[in-house]
Structures are given as C-alpha cells and as structure tokens.
XYZ file of C-alpha atoms in Angstrom:
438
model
C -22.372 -13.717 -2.662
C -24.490 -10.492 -2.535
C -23.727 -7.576 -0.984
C -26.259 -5.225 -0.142
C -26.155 -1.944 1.329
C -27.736 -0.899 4.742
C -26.852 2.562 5.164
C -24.801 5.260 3.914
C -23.466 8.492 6.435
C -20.621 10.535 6.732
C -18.661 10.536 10.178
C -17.251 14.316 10.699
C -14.489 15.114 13.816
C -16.019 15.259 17.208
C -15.311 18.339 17.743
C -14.429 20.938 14.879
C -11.671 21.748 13.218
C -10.114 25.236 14.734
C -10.323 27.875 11.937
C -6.212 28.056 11.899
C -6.306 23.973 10.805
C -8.839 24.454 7.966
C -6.719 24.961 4.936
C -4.368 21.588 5.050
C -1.320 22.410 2.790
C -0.298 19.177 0.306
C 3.773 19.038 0.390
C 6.465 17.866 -2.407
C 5.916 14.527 -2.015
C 2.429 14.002 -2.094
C 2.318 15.670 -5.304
C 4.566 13.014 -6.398
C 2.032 10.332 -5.717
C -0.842 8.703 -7.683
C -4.148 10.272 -8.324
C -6.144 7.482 -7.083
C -8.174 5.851 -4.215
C -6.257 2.633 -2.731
C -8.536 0.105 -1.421
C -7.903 -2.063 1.635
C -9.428 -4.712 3.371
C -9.512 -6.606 6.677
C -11.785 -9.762 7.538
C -12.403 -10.571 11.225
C -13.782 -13.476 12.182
C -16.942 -13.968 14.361
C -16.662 -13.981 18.338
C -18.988 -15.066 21.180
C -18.737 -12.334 23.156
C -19.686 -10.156 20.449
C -22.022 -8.501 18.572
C -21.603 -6.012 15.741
C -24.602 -4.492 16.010
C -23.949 -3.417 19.712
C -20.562 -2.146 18.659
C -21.218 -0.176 15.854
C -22.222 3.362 18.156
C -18.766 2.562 19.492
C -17.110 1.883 15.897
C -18.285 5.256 14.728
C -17.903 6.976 17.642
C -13.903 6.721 18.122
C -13.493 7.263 14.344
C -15.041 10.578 15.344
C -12.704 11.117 17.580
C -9.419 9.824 15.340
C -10.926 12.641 13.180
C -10.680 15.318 15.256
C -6.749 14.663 15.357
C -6.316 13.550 11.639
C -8.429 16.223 10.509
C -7.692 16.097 6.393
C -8.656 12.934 6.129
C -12.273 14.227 6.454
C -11.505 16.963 4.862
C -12.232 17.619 0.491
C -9.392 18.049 -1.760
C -9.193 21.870 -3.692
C -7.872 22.442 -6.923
C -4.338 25.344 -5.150
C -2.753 22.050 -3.728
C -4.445 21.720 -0.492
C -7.401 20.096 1.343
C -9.937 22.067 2.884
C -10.485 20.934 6.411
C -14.101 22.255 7.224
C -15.307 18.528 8.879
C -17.139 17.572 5.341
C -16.709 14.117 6.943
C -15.787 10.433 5.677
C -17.878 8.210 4.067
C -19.031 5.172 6.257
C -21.360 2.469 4.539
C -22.589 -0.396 6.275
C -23.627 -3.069 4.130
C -24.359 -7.285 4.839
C -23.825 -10.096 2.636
C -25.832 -13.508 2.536
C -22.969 -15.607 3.251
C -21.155 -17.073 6.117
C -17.214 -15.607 6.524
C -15.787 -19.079 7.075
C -17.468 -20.470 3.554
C -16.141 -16.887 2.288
C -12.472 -17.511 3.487
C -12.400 -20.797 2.396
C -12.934 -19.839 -1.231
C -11.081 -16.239 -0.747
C -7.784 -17.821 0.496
C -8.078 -20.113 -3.128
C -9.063 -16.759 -4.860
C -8.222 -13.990 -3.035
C -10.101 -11.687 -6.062
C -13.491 -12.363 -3.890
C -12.148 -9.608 -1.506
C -13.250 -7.169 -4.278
C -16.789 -7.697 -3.130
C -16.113 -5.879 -0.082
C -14.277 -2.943 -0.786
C -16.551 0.377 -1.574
C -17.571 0.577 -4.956
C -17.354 4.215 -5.408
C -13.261 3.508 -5.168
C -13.498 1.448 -8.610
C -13.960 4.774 -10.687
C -12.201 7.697 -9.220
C -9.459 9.447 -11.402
C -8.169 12.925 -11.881
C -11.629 13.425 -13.496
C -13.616 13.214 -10.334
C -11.157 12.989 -7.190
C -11.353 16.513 -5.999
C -15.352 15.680 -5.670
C -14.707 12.348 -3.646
C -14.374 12.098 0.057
C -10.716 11.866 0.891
C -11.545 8.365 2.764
C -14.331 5.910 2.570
C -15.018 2.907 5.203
C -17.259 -0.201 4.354
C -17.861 -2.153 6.915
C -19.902 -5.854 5.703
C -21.458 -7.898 7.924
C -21.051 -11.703 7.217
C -24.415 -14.045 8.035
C -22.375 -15.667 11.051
C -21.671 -12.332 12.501
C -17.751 -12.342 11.267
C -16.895 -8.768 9.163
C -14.959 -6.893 6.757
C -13.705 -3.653 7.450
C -12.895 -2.462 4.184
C -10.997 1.334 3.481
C -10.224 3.393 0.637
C -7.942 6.365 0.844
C -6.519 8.621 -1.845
C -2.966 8.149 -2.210
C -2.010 12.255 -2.459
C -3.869 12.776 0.885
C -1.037 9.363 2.545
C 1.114 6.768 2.252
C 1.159 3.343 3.811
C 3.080 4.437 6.780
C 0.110 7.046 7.398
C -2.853 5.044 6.488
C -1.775 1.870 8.850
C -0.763 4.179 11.985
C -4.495 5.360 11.662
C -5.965 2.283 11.185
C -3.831 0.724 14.418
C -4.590 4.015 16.504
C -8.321 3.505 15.873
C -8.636 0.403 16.822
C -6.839 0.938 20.639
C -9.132 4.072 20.597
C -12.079 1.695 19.980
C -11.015 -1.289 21.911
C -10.022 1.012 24.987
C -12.337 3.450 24.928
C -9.318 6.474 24.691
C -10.653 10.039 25.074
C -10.265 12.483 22.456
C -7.406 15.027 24.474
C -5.330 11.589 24.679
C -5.101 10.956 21.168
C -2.238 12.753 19.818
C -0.111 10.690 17.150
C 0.415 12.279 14.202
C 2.533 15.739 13.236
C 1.208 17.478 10.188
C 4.398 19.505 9.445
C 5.341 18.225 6.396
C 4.340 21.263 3.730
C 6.193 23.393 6.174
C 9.525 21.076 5.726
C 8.486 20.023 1.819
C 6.410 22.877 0.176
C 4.868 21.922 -3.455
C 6.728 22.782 -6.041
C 5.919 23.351 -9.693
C 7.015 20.174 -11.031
C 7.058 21.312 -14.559
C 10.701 22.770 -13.460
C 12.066 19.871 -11.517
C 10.502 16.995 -13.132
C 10.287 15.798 -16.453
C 6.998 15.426 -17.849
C 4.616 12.348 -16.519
C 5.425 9.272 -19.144
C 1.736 7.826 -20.669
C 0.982 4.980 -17.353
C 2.301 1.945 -19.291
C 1.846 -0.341 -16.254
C -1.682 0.929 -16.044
C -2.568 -1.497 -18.563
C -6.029 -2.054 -20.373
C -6.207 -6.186 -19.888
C -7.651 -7.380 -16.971
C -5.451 -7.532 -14.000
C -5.832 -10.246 -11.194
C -4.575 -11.253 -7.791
C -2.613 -14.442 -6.065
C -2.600 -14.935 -2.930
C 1.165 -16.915 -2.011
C 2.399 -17.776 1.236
C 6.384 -18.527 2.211
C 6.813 -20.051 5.531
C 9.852 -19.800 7.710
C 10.858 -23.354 6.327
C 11.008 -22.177 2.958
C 12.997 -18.857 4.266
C 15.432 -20.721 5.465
C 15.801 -22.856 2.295
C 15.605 -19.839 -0.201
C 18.608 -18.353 2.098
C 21.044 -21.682 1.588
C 19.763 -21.017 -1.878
C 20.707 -17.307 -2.146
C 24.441 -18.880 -0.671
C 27.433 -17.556 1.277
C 29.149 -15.140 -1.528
C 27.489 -12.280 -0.470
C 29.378 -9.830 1.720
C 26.191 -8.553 3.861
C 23.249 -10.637 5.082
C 20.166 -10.396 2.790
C 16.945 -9.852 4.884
C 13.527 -11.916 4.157
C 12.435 -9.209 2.290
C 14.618 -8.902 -0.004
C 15.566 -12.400 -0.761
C 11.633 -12.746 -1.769
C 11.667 -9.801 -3.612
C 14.297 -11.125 -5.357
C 12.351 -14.578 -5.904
C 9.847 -12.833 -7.083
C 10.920 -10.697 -9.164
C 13.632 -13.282 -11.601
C 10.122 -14.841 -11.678
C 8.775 -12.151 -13.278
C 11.141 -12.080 -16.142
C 11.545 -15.505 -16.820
C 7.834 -14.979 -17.710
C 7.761 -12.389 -19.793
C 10.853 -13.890 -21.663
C 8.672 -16.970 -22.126
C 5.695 -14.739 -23.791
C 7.774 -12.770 -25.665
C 10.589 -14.893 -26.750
C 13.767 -12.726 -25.343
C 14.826 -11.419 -22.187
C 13.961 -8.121 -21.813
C 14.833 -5.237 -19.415
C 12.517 -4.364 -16.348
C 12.140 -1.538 -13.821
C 11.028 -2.998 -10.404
C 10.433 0.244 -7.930
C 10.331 -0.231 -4.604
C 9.013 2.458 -2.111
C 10.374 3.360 0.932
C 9.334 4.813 3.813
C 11.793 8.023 4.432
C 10.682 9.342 8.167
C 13.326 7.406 10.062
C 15.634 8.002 6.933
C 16.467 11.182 7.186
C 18.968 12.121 10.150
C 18.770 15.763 9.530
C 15.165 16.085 9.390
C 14.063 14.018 13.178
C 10.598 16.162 13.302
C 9.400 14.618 10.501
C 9.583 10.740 11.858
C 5.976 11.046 12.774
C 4.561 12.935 9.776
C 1.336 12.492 8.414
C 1.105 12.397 4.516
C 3.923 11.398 1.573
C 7.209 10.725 2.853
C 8.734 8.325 0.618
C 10.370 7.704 -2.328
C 10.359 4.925 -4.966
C 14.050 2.968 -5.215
C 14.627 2.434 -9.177
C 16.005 -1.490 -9.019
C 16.898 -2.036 -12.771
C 17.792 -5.201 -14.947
C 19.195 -5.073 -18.186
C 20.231 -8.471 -19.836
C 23.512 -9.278 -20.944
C 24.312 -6.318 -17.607
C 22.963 -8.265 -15.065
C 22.945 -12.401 -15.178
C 19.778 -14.424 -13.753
C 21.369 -15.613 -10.839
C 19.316 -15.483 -7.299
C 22.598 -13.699 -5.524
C 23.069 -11.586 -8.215
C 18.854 -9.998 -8.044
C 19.101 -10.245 -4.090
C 22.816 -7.894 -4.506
C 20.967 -5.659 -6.943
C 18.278 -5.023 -4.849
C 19.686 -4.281 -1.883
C 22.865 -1.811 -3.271
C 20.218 0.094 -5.139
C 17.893 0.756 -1.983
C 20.893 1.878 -0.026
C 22.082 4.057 -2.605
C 18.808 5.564 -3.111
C 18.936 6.240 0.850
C 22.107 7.527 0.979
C 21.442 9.963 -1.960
C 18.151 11.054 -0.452
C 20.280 11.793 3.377
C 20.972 15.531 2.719
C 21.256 17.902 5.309
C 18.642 20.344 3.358
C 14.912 20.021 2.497
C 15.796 21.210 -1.132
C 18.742 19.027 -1.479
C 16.465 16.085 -0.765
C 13.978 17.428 -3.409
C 16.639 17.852 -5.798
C 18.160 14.602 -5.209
C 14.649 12.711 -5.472
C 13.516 14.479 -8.752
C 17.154 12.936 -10.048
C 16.075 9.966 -9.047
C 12.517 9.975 -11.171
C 13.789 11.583 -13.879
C 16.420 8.749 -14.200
C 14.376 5.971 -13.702
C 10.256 5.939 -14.134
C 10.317 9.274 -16.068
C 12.976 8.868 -18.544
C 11.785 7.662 -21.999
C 13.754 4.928 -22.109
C 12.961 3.420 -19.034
C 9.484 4.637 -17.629
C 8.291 5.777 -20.946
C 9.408 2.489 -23.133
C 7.002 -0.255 -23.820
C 10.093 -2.527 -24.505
C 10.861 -2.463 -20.315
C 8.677 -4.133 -17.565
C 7.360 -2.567 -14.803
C 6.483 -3.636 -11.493
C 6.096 -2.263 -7.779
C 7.377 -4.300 -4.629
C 6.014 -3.068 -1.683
C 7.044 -4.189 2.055
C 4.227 -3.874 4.612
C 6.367 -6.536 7.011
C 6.871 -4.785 10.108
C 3.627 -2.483 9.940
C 1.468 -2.938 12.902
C -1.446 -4.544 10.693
C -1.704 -7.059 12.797
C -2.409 -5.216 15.961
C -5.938 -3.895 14.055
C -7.934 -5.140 16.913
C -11.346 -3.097 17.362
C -12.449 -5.613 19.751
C -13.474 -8.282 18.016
C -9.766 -9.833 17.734
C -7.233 -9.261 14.940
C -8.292 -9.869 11.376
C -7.660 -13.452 9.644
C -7.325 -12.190 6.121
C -6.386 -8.860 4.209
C -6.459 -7.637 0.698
C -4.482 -4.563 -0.630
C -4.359 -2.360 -4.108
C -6.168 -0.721 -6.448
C -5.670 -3.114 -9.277
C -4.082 -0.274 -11.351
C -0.762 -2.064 -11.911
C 1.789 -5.232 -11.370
C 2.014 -5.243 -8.002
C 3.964 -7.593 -5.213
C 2.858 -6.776 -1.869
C 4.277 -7.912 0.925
C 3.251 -8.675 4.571
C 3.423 -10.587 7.648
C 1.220 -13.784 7.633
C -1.677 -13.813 10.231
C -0.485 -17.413 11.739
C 3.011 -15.078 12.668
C 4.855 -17.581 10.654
C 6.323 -16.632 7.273
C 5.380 -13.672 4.948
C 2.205 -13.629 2.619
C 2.594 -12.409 -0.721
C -0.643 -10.788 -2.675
C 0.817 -10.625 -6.333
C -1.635 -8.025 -8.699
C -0.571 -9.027 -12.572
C -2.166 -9.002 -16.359
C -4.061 -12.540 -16.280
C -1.691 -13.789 -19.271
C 1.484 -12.695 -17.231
C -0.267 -14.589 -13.822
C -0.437 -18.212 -15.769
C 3.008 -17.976 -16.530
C 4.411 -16.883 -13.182
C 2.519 -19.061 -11.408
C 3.733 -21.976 -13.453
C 7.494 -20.796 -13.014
C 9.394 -23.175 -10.765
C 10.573 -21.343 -7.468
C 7.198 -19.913 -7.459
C 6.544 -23.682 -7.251
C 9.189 -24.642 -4.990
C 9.042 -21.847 -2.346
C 4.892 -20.418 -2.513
C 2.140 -22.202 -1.316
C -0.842 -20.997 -2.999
C-alpha cells in the first residue's frame, strides 16, 4: 500500500483568538508529561450515501470552529511554559492510498502495525529537539480506493491527556455531523494553570531517570480481543476470595500483566521485579477541586503497581488485589483538600516509584504502562459517515497495554506495544492463549 499525499494546509479558529486568550499558561501536570507527539487513528468504512469529497468543506469547516473554543491546540508551544495562542493553526493533510479499506482491514486486524501507514509522518521524529517548532496537533485524513477513510491525529502529550484529546475528537464529530454553530460549542474549561501553576521541578522532583522503557530494539503491536465469554471465565478464574468485586479492567490488566513476567522470566532465566503504571484520569477524583471536572490539559497521575518476587506470589487473585489496592491508594493520597497538597502528594508518588533509582532508574526492573480507554466515548466518533470499525493508539515509544471497548460492543480489545523478542514470548504464554483471540 502507498500512500500519497494530496494536500497539505493549516486549519486556524474561525474566528480569532481574543488578545486576553493568547498566552495559554501550561500547569503542574502537564509538565509532568512526555515530550512527544501521540499518534491516533480511526478507520471508517465506506457508505452509500456518502462521499468524502463532498464532505471535506464540512470536515474542515467545524474543526474551525472546535478551534475557536479549544484555542491552544492551534496554538505553538514557547520555551516560559506556555503556548502562544495567536491562531498559527493545525496541520491538516489529505492524502489517498491505492488500496481498498476492506482488503486493508482484513490484513490490519492480523497485523495491526499496517495502521502506521496512516498516521502523519512528521509525528515519527519529534522530540525535545524540535517540538516547540511543531504544530501542537496534526490531522491526516487517507482516502481508501473504495471511498472508506482514516482519520488519523497526532497531539503532543504536554499540550493533553486522553481525557482531553477524546472529548475533542467526540465534540467534533456532533459539530460535523449536526452542523452546531460556533456560540453553541462550549465544552471545555481551561482553568487548570490557575488551580495547578508550573512549578520548578528541580525542587519537588527528583531528577528524570535515563527512559529505560524507551528502548532502542524495534517495538511492535498485537492486536487481542477478550469477549464477554472469556470475561466471564477469567472472573470464575480470578475466584471468590476476594473481598471486593474486581472490574473487567482490572482482571485483564491483571492477565496481562503476570503475562508479562512469565516472559521476561523465560528470557532471562529468573523472575524479576516490574513497575506496571497505570494512569488515571483525576477530574472526577478530586472532591475538593469540582471546577476542574471539565478541564482541558494534564489531569492525571500515573498509579505505581509494583511486583517484587518472593513479596508478591504469581497467583491471578493475588495481581488483580495488587492492582486494585494500589490505584485506590494512589486516589486516596492524591484527595487533598489543597492544590499544593495534591502536588506534594503526587511528586511523592514519582519520586517513589518511576523516579527512584531503584525502581524507574534500574535496568534490573520491567516497565510497562496499562492504559484504560473503556468508557471513553470513542465510539460515538461519528462525522457522518458512521462510527469507525478499527483504531490504533501510541507512539511506539514504550511497552504499552492499551485498553478499549471493542467496536462489535462485545468484549474489550487489547492493542499490546512490546520489544519484538518480548512479543514472541507473550504471545506464546498460555492465558494469552486461553483468554485473547488474536
């Protein structure tokens, strides 16, 4: 499959930013997140009512108009912690491929590393380097031979989370779809530097640890699916002892990760300790704080889940219990009544965990994210041509487990990002077996 590029614009606000908007302050917690673009994608497949071509005025048109209320995103980053808002504009590529999407989706589903074909090649290379000269966000969108598409974004992480990124995404496609006005579009606070100033990290944090998950070998991507079937065996499975009720979530997580180290204990010969961090979403976390439930931007913090052997035994109950006690400590530590005792609390929490030498900063300790997107309104991405059939997440810059909710509404898809030696052995591992389809 080739892809080859049609155009190349940059869509700025509708109308422009007021002078009083145009210096977008970063907050605490976005300075806690990567320096990198994150890359999504979203297939949709063709429909006989329409045509791409006819829609794409429309397509551009009510991202204009998303703009005008998200204005950083179109915004440039500075080098004083902020983003200068002054309507510099995303970048929106069109490009076509000379392939059909249902012969693409029938080999992507097998190898879901094909999605990397759509995503916008100026995400592959940005670093610290070169962000602050990158747009903020750029938008592919491919059109298939058959008329299906991918819509395809890349966002920086400091600029927004998931929570932000996939509130966008769902708002622009009801703008699109329904044809919303501009003075009816009103989602989104952008309060959150006013709650969380930046800090200088060099006094609350300890210093950044080299990126040992960042790894040089080449990292690919599985594609597993758990129906509700499966669920229901994997919770007989988990069994009775426990004295709360484990949700889906974490009973896969759990699943996934004993996986995990039963493979690297087969390539290295000994069971050795790993660091799975899980993020969550703090908006609807923090009781004291309700104007921040809508925020645009970082609100979230990563939940250190740690196994050390000979600590902690391989049963399923045992990972499942881990998991979830350390998520609802990490909560409860993060619930203050105070902006700065919530700062405190989650530098404590880093400094602990992914900072400290010998966790974060030891190559003898496995590292790997978990993220939930089950329950985001990914699904409800409907620009008018009906709600995508396949999605691809990451950046490819670590061992990731991402979660979500499976298009057919039945079970939970799993897109696992892992160094190829560490793939072939968790693939081959037997509940991976037992519980995935691939």
């Amino acid at each position: 499959m080739e892809v080859e590029i049609i155009s190349t614009k940059f869509i700025k606000p509708s109308s422009p930013t007021p002078n009083h908007l145009q210096n977008y302050k970063l907050c605490f917690f976005d300075q806690l997140s990567d320096e990198t673009h994150i890359p999504l994608v979203f297939f949709y497949p063709p429909t006989n009512n329409i045509n791409f071509s006819a829609h794409e005025e429309q397509l551009e048109q009510s991202l204009s108009r998303i703009l005008t209320h998200v204005y950083p995103m179109s915004g440039r980053f500075m080098e004083d912690n902020s983003i200068s808002c002054q309507d510099q504009g995303v970048k929106f590529i069109k490009a076509k491929v000379n392939s059909k999407l249902n012969e693409f989706l029938e080999k992507a589903h097998k190898d879901i590393n094909l999605s990397l074909l759509c995503w916008p090649q100026d995400s592959w290379n940005v670093d610290a380097s070169n962000l602050y000269a990158m747009p903020i966000v750029i938008i592919q969108i491919t059109e298939f031979e058959c008329g299906g598409l991918a819509l395809s974004l890349s966002l920086v992480h400091i600029a927004m989370d998931g929570y932000s990124i996939f509130t966008v995404i769902n708002e622009w496609s009801k703008v699109c779809r329904l044809e919303i006005p501009v003075e009816k579009i009103d989602f989104m606070s952008f309060n959150l530097a006013d709650v969380f100033p930046t800090r200088d990290l060099s006094k609350l944090l300890l210093p950044r640890v080299p990126p040992l998950d960042r790894v040089e070998s080449k990292l690919v991507a599985k594609r597993l699916y758990i129906n509700e079937d499966s669920i229901s065996r994997l919770r007989k499975e988990v069994g009775g002892d426990l004295c709360f009720k484990p949700s889906r979530v974490e009973m896969i997580m759990a699943l996934l990760w004993r996986a995990l180290i039963r493979a690297s204990e087969k390539k290295h010969g000994y069971l050795r300790r790993s660091l799975m961090n899980i993020p969550i979403n703090l908006r609807t976390r923090l009781i004291s704080l309700p104007q921040v439930e809508k925020s645009f931007g970082n609100l979230g913090v990563d939940a250190p889940i740690k196994f050390i052997p000979g600590e902690n035994k391989m049963d399923l109950h045992e990972f499942v219990t881990l998991i979830h006690d350390t998520v609802k400590e990490t909560i409860i530590t993060c619930d203050k009544t105070s902006p700065e005792d919530i700062v405190f609390a989650v530098s404590n929490i880093y400094n602990e965990s992914f900072l400290a030498q010998d966790w974060g900063g030891s190559d003898e300790v496995d590292r790997y994210v978990s993220s939930s997107l089950c329950k985001f309104p990914i699904q409800e991405a409907d620009f008018g041509w009906g709600k995508p059939c396949l999605m691809h997440f990451g950046s490819r810059h670590g061992q990731v487990c991402w979660l979500y909710d499976a298009e057919c509404g039945n079970g939970i898809c799993v897109q696992v990002d892992l160094k190829e030696d560490n793939m072939h052995l968790f693939e081959c591992d037997n509940d991976i077996k037992d519980f995935f389809q691939f």
